[in-house]
GROMACS .gro file of C-alpha atoms in nm:
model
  363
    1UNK     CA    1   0.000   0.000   0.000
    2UNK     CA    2   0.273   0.251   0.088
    3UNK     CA    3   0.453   0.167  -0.220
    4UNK     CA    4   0.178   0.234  -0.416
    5UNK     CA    5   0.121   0.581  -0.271
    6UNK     CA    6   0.463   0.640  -0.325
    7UNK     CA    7   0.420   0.566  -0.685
    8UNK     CA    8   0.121   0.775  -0.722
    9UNK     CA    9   0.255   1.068  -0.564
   10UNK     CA   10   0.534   1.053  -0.874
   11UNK     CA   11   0.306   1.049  -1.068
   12UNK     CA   12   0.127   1.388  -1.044
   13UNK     CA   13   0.077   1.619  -1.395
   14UNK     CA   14   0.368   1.835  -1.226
   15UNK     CA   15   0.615   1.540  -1.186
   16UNK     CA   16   0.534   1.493  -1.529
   17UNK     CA   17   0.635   1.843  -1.605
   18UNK     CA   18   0.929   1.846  -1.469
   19UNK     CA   19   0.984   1.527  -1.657
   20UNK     CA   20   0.960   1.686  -1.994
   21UNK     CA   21   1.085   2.022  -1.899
   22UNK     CA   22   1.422   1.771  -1.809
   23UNK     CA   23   1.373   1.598  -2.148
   24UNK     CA   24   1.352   1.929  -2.339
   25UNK     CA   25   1.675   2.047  -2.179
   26UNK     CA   26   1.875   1.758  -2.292
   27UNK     CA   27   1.789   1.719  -2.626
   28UNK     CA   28   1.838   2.124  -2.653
   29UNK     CA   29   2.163   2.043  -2.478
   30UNK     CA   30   2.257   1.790  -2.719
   31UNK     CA   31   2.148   1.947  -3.036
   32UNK     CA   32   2.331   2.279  -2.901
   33UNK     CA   33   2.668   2.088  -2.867
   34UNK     CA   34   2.620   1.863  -3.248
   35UNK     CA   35   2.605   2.216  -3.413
   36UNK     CA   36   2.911   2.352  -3.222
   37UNK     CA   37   3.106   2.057  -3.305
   38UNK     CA   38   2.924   2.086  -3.681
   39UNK     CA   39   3.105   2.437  -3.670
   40UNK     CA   40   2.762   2.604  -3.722
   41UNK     CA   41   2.884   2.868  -3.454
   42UNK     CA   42   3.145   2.878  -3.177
   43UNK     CA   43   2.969   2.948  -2.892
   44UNK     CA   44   2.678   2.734  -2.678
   45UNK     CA   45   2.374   2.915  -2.827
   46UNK     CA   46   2.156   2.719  -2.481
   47UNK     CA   47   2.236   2.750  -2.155
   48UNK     CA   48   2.131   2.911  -1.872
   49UNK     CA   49   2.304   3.232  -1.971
   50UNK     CA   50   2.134   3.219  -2.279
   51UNK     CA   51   1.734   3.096  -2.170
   52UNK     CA   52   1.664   3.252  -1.801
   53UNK     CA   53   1.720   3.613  -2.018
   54UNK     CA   54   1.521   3.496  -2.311
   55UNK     CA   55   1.196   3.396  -2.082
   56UNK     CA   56   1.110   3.803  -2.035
   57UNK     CA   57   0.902   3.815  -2.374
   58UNK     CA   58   0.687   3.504  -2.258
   59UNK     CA   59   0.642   3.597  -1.844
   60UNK     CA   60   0.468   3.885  -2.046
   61UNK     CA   61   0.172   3.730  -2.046
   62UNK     CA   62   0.216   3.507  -1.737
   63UNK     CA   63   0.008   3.763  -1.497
   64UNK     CA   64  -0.289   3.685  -1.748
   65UNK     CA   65  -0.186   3.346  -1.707
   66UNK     CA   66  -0.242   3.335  -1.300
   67UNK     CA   67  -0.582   3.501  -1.332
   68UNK     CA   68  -0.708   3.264  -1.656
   69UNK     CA   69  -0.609   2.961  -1.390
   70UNK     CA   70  -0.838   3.078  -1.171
   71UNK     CA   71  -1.129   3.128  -1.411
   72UNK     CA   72  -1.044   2.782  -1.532
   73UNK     CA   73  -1.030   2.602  -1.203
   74UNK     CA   74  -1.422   2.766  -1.147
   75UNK     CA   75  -1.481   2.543  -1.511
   76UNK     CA   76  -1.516   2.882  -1.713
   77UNK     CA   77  -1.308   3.045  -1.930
   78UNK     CA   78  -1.246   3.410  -2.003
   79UNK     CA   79  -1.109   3.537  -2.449
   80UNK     CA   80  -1.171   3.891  -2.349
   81UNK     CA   81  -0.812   3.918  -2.095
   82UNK     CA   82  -0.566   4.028  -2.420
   83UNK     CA   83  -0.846   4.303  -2.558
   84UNK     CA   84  -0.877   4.443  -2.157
   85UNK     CA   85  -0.523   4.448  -2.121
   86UNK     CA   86  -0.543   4.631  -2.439
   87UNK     CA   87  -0.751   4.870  -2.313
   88UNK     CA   88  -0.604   4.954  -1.953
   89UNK     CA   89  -0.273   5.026  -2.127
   90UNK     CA   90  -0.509   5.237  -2.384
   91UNK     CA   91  -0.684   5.453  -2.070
   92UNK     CA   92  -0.309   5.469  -1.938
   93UNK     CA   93  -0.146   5.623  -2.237
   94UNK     CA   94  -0.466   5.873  -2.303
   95UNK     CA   95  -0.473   5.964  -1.940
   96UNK     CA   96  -0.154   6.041  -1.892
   97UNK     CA   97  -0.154   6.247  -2.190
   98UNK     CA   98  -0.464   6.441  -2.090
   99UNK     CA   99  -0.338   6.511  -1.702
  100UNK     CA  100   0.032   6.667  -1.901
  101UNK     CA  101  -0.109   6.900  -2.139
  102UNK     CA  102  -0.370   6.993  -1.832
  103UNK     CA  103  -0.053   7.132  -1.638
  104UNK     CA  104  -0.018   6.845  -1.378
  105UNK     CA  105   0.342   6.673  -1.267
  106UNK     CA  106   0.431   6.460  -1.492
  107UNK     CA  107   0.500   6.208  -1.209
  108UNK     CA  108   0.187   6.190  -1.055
  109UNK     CA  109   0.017   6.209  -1.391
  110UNK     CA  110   0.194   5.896  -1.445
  111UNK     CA  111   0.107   5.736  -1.134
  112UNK     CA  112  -0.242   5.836  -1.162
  113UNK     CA  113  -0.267   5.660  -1.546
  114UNK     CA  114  -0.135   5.358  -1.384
  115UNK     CA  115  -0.417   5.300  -1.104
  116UNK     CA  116  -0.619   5.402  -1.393
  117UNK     CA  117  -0.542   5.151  -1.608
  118UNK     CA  118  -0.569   4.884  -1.280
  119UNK     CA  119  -0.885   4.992  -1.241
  120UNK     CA  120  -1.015   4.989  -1.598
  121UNK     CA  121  -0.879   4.660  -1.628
  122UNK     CA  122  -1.035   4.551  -1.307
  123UNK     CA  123  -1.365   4.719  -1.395
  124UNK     CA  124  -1.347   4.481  -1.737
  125UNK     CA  125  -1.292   4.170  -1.535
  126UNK     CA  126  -1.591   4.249  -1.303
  127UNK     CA  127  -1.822   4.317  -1.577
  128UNK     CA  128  -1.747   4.009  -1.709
  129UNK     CA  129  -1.820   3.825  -1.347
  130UNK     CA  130  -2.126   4.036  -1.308
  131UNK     CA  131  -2.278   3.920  -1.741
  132UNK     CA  132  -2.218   3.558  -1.649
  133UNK     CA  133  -2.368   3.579  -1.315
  134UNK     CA  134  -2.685   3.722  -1.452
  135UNK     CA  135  -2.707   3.550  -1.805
  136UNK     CA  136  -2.659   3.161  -1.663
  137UNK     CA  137  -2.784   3.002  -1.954
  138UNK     CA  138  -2.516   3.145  -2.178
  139UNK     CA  139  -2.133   2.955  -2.215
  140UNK     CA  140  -1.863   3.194  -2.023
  141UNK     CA  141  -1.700   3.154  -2.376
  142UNK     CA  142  -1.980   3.369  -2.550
  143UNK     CA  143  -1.999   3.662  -2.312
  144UNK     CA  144  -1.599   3.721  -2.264
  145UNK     CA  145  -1.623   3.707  -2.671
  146UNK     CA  146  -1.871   3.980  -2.703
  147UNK     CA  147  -1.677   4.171  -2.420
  148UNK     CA  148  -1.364   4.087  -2.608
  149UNK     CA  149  -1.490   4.280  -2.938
  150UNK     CA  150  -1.625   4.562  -2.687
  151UNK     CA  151  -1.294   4.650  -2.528
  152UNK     CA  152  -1.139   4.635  -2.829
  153UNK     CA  153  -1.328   4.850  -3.001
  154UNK     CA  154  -1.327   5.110  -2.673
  155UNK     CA  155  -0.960   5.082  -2.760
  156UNK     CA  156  -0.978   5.186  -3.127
  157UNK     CA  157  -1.250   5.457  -2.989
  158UNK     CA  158  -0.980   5.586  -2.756
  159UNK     CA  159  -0.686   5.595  -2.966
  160UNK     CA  160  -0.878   5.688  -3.283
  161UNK     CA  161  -0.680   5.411  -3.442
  162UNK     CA  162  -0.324   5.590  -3.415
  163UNK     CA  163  -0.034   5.481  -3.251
  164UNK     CA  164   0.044   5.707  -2.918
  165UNK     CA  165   0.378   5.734  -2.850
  166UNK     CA  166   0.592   5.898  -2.562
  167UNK     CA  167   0.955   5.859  -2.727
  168UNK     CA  168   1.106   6.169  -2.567
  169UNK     CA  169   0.924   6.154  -2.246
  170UNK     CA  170   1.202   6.068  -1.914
  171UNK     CA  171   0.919   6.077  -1.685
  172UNK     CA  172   0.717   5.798  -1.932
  173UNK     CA  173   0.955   5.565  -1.954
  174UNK     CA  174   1.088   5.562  -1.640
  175UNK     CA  175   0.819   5.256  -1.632
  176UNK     CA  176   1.061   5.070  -1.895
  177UNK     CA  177   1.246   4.979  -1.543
  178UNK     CA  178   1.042   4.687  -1.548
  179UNK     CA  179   1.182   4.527  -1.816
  180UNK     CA  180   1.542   4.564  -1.686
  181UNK     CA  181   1.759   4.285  -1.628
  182UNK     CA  182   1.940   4.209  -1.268
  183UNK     CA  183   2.259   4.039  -1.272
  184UNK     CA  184   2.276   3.761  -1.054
  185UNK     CA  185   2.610   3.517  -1.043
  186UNK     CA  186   2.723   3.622  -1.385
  187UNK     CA  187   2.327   3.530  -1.555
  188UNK     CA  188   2.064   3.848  -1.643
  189UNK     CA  189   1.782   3.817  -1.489
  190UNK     CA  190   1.450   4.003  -1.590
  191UNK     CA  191   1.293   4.198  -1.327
  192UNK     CA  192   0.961   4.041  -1.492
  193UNK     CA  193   1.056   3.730  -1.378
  194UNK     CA  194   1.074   3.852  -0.978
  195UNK     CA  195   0.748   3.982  -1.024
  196UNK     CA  196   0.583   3.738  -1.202
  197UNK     CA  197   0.701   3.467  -0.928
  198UNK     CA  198   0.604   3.720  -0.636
  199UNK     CA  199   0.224   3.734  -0.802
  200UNK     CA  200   0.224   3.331  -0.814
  201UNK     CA  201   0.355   3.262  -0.449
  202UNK     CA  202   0.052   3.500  -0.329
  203UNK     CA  203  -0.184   3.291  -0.600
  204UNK     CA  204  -0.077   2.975  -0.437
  205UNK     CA  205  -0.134   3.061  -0.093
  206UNK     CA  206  -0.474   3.203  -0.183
  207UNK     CA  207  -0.557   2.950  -0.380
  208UNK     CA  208  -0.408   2.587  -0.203
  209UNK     CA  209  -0.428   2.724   0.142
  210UNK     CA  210  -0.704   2.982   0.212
  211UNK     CA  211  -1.121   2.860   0.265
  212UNK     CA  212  -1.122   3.077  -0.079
  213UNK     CA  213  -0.944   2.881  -0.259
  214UNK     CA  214  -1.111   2.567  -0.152
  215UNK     CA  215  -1.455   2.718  -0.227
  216UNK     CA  216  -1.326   2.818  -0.547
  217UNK     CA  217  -1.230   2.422  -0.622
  218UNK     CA  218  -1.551   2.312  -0.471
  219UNK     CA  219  -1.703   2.557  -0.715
  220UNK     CA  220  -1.544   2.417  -1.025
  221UNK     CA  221  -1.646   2.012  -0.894
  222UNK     CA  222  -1.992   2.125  -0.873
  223UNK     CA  223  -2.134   2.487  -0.877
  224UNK     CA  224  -2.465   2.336  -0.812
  225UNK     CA  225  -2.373   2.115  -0.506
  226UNK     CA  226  -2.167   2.460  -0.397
  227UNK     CA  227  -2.462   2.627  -0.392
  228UNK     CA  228  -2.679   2.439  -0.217
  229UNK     CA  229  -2.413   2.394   0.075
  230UNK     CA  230  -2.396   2.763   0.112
  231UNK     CA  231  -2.135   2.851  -0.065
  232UNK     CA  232  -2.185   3.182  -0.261
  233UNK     CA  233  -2.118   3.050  -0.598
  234UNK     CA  234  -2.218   3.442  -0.758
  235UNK     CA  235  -1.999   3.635  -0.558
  236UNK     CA  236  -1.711   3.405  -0.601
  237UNK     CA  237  -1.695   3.413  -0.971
  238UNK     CA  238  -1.731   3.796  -0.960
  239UNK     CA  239  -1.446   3.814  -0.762
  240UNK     CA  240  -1.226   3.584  -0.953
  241UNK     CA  241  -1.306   3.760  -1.309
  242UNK     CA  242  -1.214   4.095  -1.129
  243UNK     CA  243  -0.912   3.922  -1.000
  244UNK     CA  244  -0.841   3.812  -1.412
  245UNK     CA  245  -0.894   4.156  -1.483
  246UNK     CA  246  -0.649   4.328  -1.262
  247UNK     CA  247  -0.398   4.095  -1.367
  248UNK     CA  248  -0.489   4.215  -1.738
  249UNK     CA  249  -0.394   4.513  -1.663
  250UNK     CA  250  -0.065   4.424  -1.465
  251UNK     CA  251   0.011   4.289  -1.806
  252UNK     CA  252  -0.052   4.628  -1.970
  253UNK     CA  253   0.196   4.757  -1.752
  254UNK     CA  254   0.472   4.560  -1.846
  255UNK     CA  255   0.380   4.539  -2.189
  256UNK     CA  256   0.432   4.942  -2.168
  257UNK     CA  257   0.755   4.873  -2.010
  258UNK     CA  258   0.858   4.631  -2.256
  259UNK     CA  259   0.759   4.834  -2.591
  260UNK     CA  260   1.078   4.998  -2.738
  261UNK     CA  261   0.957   5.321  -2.779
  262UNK     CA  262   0.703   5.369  -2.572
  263UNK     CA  263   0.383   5.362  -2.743
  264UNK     CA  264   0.038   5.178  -2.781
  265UNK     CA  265  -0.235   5.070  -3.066
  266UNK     CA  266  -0.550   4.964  -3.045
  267UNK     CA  267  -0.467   4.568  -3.147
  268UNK     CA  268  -0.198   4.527  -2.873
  269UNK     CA  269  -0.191   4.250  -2.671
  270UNK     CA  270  -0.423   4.007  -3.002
  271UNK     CA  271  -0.363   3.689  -2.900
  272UNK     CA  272  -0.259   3.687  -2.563
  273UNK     CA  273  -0.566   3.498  -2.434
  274UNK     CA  274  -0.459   3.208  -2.618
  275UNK     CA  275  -0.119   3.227  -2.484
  276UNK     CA  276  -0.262   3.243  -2.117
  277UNK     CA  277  -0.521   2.971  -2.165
  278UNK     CA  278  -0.236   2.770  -2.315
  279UNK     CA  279  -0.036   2.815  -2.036
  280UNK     CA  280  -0.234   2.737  -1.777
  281UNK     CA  281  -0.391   2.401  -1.938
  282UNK     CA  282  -0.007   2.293  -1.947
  283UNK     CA  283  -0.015   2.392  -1.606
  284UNK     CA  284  -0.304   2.132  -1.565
  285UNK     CA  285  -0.636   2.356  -1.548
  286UNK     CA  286  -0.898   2.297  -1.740
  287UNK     CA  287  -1.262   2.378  -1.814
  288UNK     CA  288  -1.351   2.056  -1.658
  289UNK     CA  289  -1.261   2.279  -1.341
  290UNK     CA  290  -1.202   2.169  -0.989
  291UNK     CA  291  -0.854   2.085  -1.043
  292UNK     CA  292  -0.485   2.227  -1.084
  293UNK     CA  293  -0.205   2.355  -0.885
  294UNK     CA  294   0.005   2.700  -0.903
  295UNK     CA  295   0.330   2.544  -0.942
  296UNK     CA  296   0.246   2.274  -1.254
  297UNK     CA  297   0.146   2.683  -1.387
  298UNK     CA  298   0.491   2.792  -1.302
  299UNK     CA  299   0.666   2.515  -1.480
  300UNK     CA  300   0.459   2.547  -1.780
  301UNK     CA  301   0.545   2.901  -1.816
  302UNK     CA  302   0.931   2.739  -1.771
  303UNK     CA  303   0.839   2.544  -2.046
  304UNK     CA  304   0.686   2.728  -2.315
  305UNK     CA  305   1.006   2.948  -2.259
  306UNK     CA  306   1.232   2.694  -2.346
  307UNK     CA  307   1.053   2.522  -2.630
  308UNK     CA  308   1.055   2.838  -2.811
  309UNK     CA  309   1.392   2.950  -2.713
  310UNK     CA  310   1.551   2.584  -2.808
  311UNK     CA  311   1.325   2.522  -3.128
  312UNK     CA  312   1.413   2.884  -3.243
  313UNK     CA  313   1.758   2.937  -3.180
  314UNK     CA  314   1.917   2.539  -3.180
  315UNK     CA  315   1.690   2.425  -3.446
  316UNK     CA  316   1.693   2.758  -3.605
  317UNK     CA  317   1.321   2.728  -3.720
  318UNK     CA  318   1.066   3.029  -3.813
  319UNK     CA  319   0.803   3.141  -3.607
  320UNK     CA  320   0.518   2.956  -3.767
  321UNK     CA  321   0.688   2.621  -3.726
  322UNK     CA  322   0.753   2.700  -3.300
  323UNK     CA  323   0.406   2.767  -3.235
  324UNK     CA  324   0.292   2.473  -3.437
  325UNK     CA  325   0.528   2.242  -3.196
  326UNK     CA  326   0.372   2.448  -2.883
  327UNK     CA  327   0.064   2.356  -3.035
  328UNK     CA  328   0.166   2.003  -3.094
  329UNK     CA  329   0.273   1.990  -2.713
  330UNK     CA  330  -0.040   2.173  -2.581
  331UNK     CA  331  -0.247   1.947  -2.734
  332UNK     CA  332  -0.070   1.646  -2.603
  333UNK     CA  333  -0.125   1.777  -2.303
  334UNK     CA  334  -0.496   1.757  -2.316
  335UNK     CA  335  -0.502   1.422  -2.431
  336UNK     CA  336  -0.256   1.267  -2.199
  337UNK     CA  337  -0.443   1.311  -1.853
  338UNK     CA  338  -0.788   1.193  -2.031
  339UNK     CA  339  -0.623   0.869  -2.177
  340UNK     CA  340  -0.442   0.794  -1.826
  341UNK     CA  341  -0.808   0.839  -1.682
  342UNK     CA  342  -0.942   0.661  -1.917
  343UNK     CA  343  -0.685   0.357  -1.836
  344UNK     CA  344  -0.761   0.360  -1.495
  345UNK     CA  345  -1.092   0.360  -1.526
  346UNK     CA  346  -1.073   0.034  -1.718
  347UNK     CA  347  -0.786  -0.117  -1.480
  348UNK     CA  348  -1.062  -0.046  -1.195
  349UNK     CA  349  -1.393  -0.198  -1.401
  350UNK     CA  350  -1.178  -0.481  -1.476
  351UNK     CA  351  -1.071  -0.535  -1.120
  352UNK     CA  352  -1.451  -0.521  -1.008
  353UNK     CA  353  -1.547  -0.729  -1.319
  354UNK     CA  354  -1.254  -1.028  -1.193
  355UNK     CA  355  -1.353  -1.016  -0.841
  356UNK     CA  356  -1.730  -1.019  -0.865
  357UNK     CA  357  -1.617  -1.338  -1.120
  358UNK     CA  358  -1.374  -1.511  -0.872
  359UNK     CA  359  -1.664  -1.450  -0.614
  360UNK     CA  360  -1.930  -1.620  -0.845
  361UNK     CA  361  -1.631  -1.908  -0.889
  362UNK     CA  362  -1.614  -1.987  -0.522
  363UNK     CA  363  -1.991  -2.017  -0.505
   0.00000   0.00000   0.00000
């Protein structure tokens, strides 16, 4: 019996994770190493030194990533996160344009676009709570999709369809301080990075060790069974697409950090959702809710760093080709954990089926 735990307590979806994050590093390793001995260049194009700096562009989207889990782990699902990160940054950059030319410091003009843009973003992710709350016989899916083409056309109504830009501005992009690097035993590390695992330790603790968190589980078993148990099923999923939301926006904010000169259009941020639903079904969420665990999110983030990293730069391939493997690997992912269920499920029916035989045998 102990043995057996032991075994099964290898074999959780983040063991597995860590599995093929291990894998992926050693065949990167390898291939690194065939085309240095091949001559193709002279230094190791993989390494620590190389990835860890490399994983800013994809923590970008992480934030979203942490609040999508949640949504997920309630079995909903929120498309509109990439179009209201759009439009926080949006209210941000029109803001702090407006408070300038009105005479105010530029600092505090700055600060007050960036609770701004919190807000709006936090506003989006409540509206969305408060729609799917109210309209129970529509799919999550169809109400963050007509919210989706709402904030995105606020965002074209806001920026008229230009691209704002503060390239001279010192007091602007003073926020590009974000996407810095710190330099830590000879490696870069992005500031993003000590954010993005500061956001996830608090998600973890809320979420695997907090009465929140385990209504918000309990939710995403059985929102009906919630209910009747007295669990305030409404109020819960408001709060967590508020939550989503906020972290939207936290994305803006580095996304404004990260942009080389400082500006923002109105299609910013397109396809982020799918990045951050990606993500955090590696992670093991899923609509099937109930289920999932910060850290498996962590290492998938680890993950989708490295498979793009290693398929671009080692197996030098184009764009198109890594997110078809990410794809590929995503997909795999979904099908995995439903065929191991579906094996144990038929180990278990078979074990019933040969003892209610043996018992029949005896008698």
């Amino acid at each position: 019996m102990e043995k057996k735990k032991g075994i099964k307590s290898l074999l959780t979806w983040e063991m597995l994770l860590v599995v093929l994050l291990i894998v992926l590093w050693a065949v990167f390793s390898l291939k690194d190493q065939s085309n240095i001995a091949a001559g193709q260049y002279k230094k190791a194009a993989f390494g620590l030194k190389q990835l860890i700096p490399g994983l800013q562009p994809y923590m970008l989207y992480g934030f979203m990533t942490l609040g999508m889990m949640m949504v997920l782990a309630m079995g909903d699902i929120d498309i509109s996160v990439g179009a209201t990160g759009a439009l926080s940054a949006s209210v941000l950059f029109v803001l702090y344009g407006k408070f300038t030319a009105g005479g105010m410091d530029a600092k505090l003009a700055l600060a007050l676009s960036i609770i701004a843009g919190l807000v709006t973003g936090t506003l989006c992710g409540t509206l969305n709570g408060v729609l799917i709350t109210k309209f129970k016989e529509l799919f999550a899916m169809i109400i963050t999709l007509s919210t989706m083409l709402f904030f995105r056309g606020m965002c074209y109504l806001l920026l008229g369809g230009n691209t704002l830009v503060y390239k001279g501005d010192d007091v602007f992009n003073s926020i590009k301080v974000l996407s810095n690097n710190v330099k830590i035993a000879g490696i870069k590390f992005p500031v993003i990075l000590f954010w993005f695992l500061g956001f996830a330790i608090v998600f973890y603790i809320i979420l695997h060790h907090t009465t929140g968190g385990r209504k918000l589980f309990a939710v995403g078993t059985n929102a009906v069974t919630s209910r009747y148990s007295g669990i305030k099923v409404d109020r819960i999923k408001i709060i967590v697409f508020a939550v989503t939301g906020l972290m939207s926006a936290v994305t803006a904010i580095f996304y404004v950090a990260s942009a080389s000169s400082g500006s923002i259009r109105a299609d910013a941020m397109e396809g982020y959702e799918m990045y951050a639903i990606a993500a955090a079904v590696l992670g093991g969420f899923s609509t099937d809710g109930g289920k999932g665990n910060v850290i498996g999110v962590i290492i998938s983030m680890i993950i989708f760093g490295l498979l793009k990293k290693g398929l671009g730069t080692v197996f030098s391939l184009v764009d198109s080709t890594v997110n078809l493997s990410v794809g590929v690997v995503l997909i795999l992912s979904v099908l995995l954990p439903n065929i191991v269920n579906d094996i144990s499920k038929a180990r278990k029916l078979k074990a019933q089926h040969d003892a209610i035989e043996k018992e029949h045998a005896q008698a």
